[in-house]
Amino acid sequence: MRDSSAAKDLLYRRLRCLANYEAANKNLEKARAKNKEVHAAELLQQQACEKFEQISDKAKEELMDFKTRRLAAFRKNLIDLAELELKHAKAQDQLLKNCLSSLEEECQ
C-alpha cells in the first residue's frame, strides 16, 4: 500500500512538471510573438524541460523498483499460501487415514 501511494505521488509530481513545462512553452511562444524577454522565457522553458526529463527518468527507475518489490512480495506470499495449503492437505490426509483405520478396527 505504501509503495502504491508513493508511485501515485511520483506520477502526480511528474504530471505537475509536465504542466509547468507546457506553460513555459506557451509563455515562450507569447514572448516570441511580442519579441520581448525571449531569452528569459527560453531559459525558463529549458529549466522546465530539464526538470521534467529528470523527474521522468527518476520515475522510470522508481516504478521499475516498485514492480520488482511488488513481484517479490507476490511471489513470497504465493509460496507461503502453497505451503500452508500443503500443510492443511497433509493434516486432512492424516485425519482421513486415522478415521479409516478406526473404522477398520471397529469392523473387525
PDB file of C-alpha atoms in Angstrom:
ATOM      1  CA  MET A   1       0.000   0.000   0.000  1.00  0.00           C
ATOM      2  CA  ARG A   2       2.804   2.380   0.900  1.00  0.00           C
ATOM      3  CA  ASP A   3       4.539   1.719  -2.418  1.00  0.00           C
ATOM      4  CA  SER A   4       1.323   2.299  -4.358  1.00  0.00           C
ATOM      5  CA  SER A   5       0.804   5.621  -2.657  1.00  0.00           C
ATOM      6  CA  ALA A   6       4.398   6.632  -3.330  1.00  0.00           C
ATOM      7  CA  ALA A   7       4.027   5.660  -7.006  1.00  0.00           C
ATOM      8  CA  LYS A   8       0.844   7.748  -7.317  1.00  0.00           C
ATOM      9  CA  ASP A   9       2.549  10.725  -5.675  1.00  0.00           C
ATOM     10  CA  LEU A  10       5.509  10.375  -8.016  1.00  0.00           C
ATOM     11  CA  LEU A  11       3.288  10.296 -11.087  1.00  0.00           C
ATOM     12  CA  TYR A  12       1.364  13.309  -9.798  1.00  0.00           C
ATOM     13  CA  ARG A  13       4.613  15.260  -9.353  1.00  0.00           C
ATOM     14  CA  ARG A  14       5.612  14.287 -12.900  1.00  0.00           C
ATOM     15  CA  LEU A  15       2.248  15.446 -14.200  1.00  0.00           C
ATOM     16  CA  ARG A  16       2.690  18.804 -12.457  1.00  0.00           C
ATOM     17  CA  CYS A  17       6.162  19.159 -14.021  1.00  0.00           C
ATOM     18  CA  LEU A  18       4.633  18.413 -17.419  1.00  0.00           C
ATOM     19  CA  ALA A  19       2.008  21.121 -16.850  1.00  0.00           C
ATOM     20  CA  ASN A  20       4.769  23.571 -15.872  1.00  0.00           C
ATOM     21  CA  TYR A  21       6.727  22.625 -18.996  1.00  0.00           C
ATOM     22  CA  GLU A  22       3.689  23.195 -21.206  1.00  0.00           C
ATOM     23  CA  ALA A  23       3.051  26.552 -19.524  1.00  0.00           C
ATOM     24  CA  ALA A  24       6.677  27.518 -20.143  1.00  0.00           C
ATOM     25  CA  ASN A  25       6.248  26.576 -23.818  1.00  0.00           C
ATOM     26  CA  LYS A  26       3.163  28.805 -24.075  1.00  0.00           C
ATOM     27  CA  ASN A  27       4.977  31.666 -22.359  1.00  0.00           C
ATOM     28  CA  LEU A  28       7.892  31.264 -24.758  1.00  0.00           C
ATOM     29  CA  GLU A  29       5.550  31.427 -27.753  1.00  0.00           C
ATOM     30  CA  LYS A  30       3.930  34.573 -26.348  1.00  0.00           C
ATOM     31  CA  ALA A  31       7.347  36.157 -25.738  1.00  0.00           C
ATOM     32  CA  ARG A  32       8.443  35.340 -29.284  1.00  0.00           C
ATOM     33  CA  ALA A  33       5.226  36.803 -30.677  1.00  0.00           C
ATOM     34  CA  LYS A  34       5.774  40.043 -28.761  1.00  0.00           C
ATOM     35  CA  ASN A  35       9.546  39.806 -29.238  1.00  0.00           C
ATOM     36  CA  LYS A  36      10.067  40.707 -25.569  1.00  0.00           C
ATOM     37  CA  GLU A  37      12.042  38.819 -22.923  1.00  0.00           C
ATOM     38  CA  VAL A  38      12.601  35.902 -25.283  1.00  0.00           C
ATOM     39  CA  HIS A  39      15.887  34.895 -23.662  1.00  0.00           C
ATOM     40  CA  ALA A  40      14.359  34.738 -20.173  1.00  0.00           C
ATOM     41  CA  ALA A  41      11.412  32.693 -21.471  1.00  0.00           C
ATOM     42  CA  GLU A  42      13.800  30.322 -23.252  1.00  0.00           C
ATOM     43  CA  LEU A  43      15.752  29.813 -20.030  1.00  0.00           C
ATOM     44  CA  LEU A  44      12.571  29.080 -18.071  1.00  0.00           C
ATOM     45  CA  GLN A  45      11.408  26.692 -20.758  1.00  0.00           C
ATOM     46  CA  GLN A  46      14.762  24.914 -20.793  1.00  0.00           C
ATOM     47  CA  GLN A  47      14.762  24.594 -16.988  1.00  0.00           C
ATOM     48  CA  ALA A  48      11.212  23.221 -17.018  1.00  0.00           C
ATOM     49  CA  CYS A  49      12.204  20.747 -19.729  1.00  0.00           C
ATOM     50  CA  GLU A  50      15.267  19.563 -17.793  1.00  0.00           C
ATOM     51  CA  LYS A  51      13.254  19.173 -14.597  1.00  0.00           C
ATOM     52  CA  PHE A  52      10.564  17.218 -16.441  1.00  0.00           C
ATOM     53  CA  GLU A  53      13.124  14.907 -18.062  1.00  0.00           C
ATOM     54  CA  GLN A  54      14.904  14.439 -14.739  1.00  0.00           C
ATOM     55  CA  ILE A  55      11.720  13.524 -12.896  1.00  0.00           C
ATOM     56  CA  SER A  56      10.688  11.242 -15.791  1.00  0.00           C
ATOM     57  CA  ASP A  57      13.971   9.321 -15.543  1.00  0.00           C
ATOM     58  CA  LYS A  58      13.651   9.099 -11.770  1.00  0.00           C
ATOM     59  CA  ALA A  59      10.027   7.947 -12.112  1.00  0.00           C
ATOM     60  CA  LYS A  60      11.023   5.229 -14.565  1.00  0.00           C
ATOM     61  CA  GLU A  61      13.654   3.913 -12.127  1.00  0.00           C
ATOM     62  CA  GLU A  62      11.355   4.056  -9.126  1.00  0.00           C
ATOM     63  CA  LEU A  63       8.487   2.361 -10.956  1.00  0.00           C
ATOM     64  CA  MET A  64      10.798  -0.457 -12.030  1.00  0.00           C
ATOM     65  CA  ASP A  65      11.953  -0.834  -8.406  1.00  0.00           C
ATOM     66  CA  PHE A  66       8.323  -0.809  -7.283  1.00  0.00           C
ATOM     67  CA  LYS A  67       7.463  -3.501  -9.815  1.00  0.00           C
ATOM     68  CA  THR A  68      10.393  -5.645  -8.667  1.00  0.00           C
ATOM     69  CA  ARG A  69       9.429  -5.304  -4.996  1.00  0.00           C
ATOM     70  CA  ARG A  70       5.765  -5.977  -5.751  1.00  0.00           C
ATOM     71  CA  LEU A  71       6.601  -9.121  -7.734  1.00  0.00           C
ATOM     72  CA  ALA A  72       8.935 -10.357  -4.995  1.00  0.00           C
ATOM     73  CA  ALA A  73       6.246  -9.822  -2.352  1.00  0.00           C
ATOM     74  CA  PHE A  74       3.628 -11.530  -4.531  1.00  0.00           C
ATOM     75  CA  ARG A  75       5.942 -14.489  -5.132  1.00  0.00           C
ATOM     76  CA  LYS A  76       6.701 -14.818  -1.410  1.00  0.00           C
ATOM     77  CA  ASN A  77       3.002 -14.681  -0.496  1.00  0.00           C
ATOM     78  CA  LEU A  78       2.129 -17.197  -3.196  1.00  0.00           C
ATOM     79  CA  ILE A  79       4.789 -19.613  -1.899  1.00  0.00           C
ATOM     80  CA  ASP A  80       3.535 -19.141   1.674  1.00  0.00           C
ATOM     81  CA  LEU A  81      -0.025 -19.852   0.536  1.00  0.00           C
ATOM     82  CA  ALA A  82       1.031 -23.020  -1.308  1.00  0.00           C
ATOM     83  CA  GLU A  83       2.991 -24.252   1.707  1.00  0.00           C
ATOM     84  CA  LEU A  84       0.046 -23.582   4.016  1.00  0.00           C
ATOM     85  CA  GLU A  85      -2.367 -25.392   1.698  1.00  0.00           C
ATOM     86  CA  LEU A  86       0.049 -28.318   1.512  1.00  0.00           C
ATOM     87  CA  LYS A  87       0.268 -28.429   5.310  1.00  0.00           C
ATOM     88  CA  HIS A  88      -3.527 -28.452   5.624  1.00  0.00           C
ATOM     89  CA  ALA A  89      -3.844 -31.102   2.925  1.00  0.00           C
ATOM     90  CA  LYS A  90      -1.385 -33.334   4.804  1.00  0.00           C
ATOM     91  CA  ALA A  91      -3.309 -32.785   8.045  1.00  0.00           C
ATOM     92  CA  GLN A  92      -6.570 -33.650   6.268  1.00  0.00           C
ATOM     93  CA  ASP A  93      -4.945 -36.749   4.785  1.00  0.00           C
ATOM     94  CA  GLN A  94      -3.742 -37.862   8.200  1.00  0.00           C
ATOM     95  CA  LEU A  95      -7.195 -37.278   9.696  1.00  0.00           C
ATOM     96  CA  LEU A  96      -8.824 -39.361   6.972  1.00  0.00           C
ATOM     97  CA  LYS A  97      -6.263 -42.151   7.485  1.00  0.00           C
ATOM     98  CA  ASN A  98      -6.971 -42.146  11.210  1.00  0.00           C
ATOM     99  CA  CYS A  99     -10.728 -42.312  10.577  1.00  0.00           C
ATOM    100  CA  LEU A 100     -10.254 -45.129   8.093  1.00  0.00           C
ATOM    101  CA  SER A 101      -8.070 -47.142  10.469  1.00  0.00           C
ATOM    102  CA  SER A 102     -10.541 -46.666  13.345  1.00  0.00           C
ATOM    103  CA  LEU A 103     -13.416 -47.828  11.096  1.00  0.00           C
ATOM    104  CA  GLU A 104     -11.376 -50.896  10.076  1.00  0.00           C
ATOM    105  CA  GLU A 105     -10.756 -51.749  13.729  1.00  0.00           C
ATOM    106  CA  GLU A 106     -14.454 -51.435  14.535  1.00  0.00           C
ATOM    107  CA  CYS A 107     -15.397 -53.727  11.665  1.00  0.00           C
ATOM    108  CA  GLN A 108     -13.046 -56.482  12.829  1.00  0.00           C
TER     109      GLN A 108
END
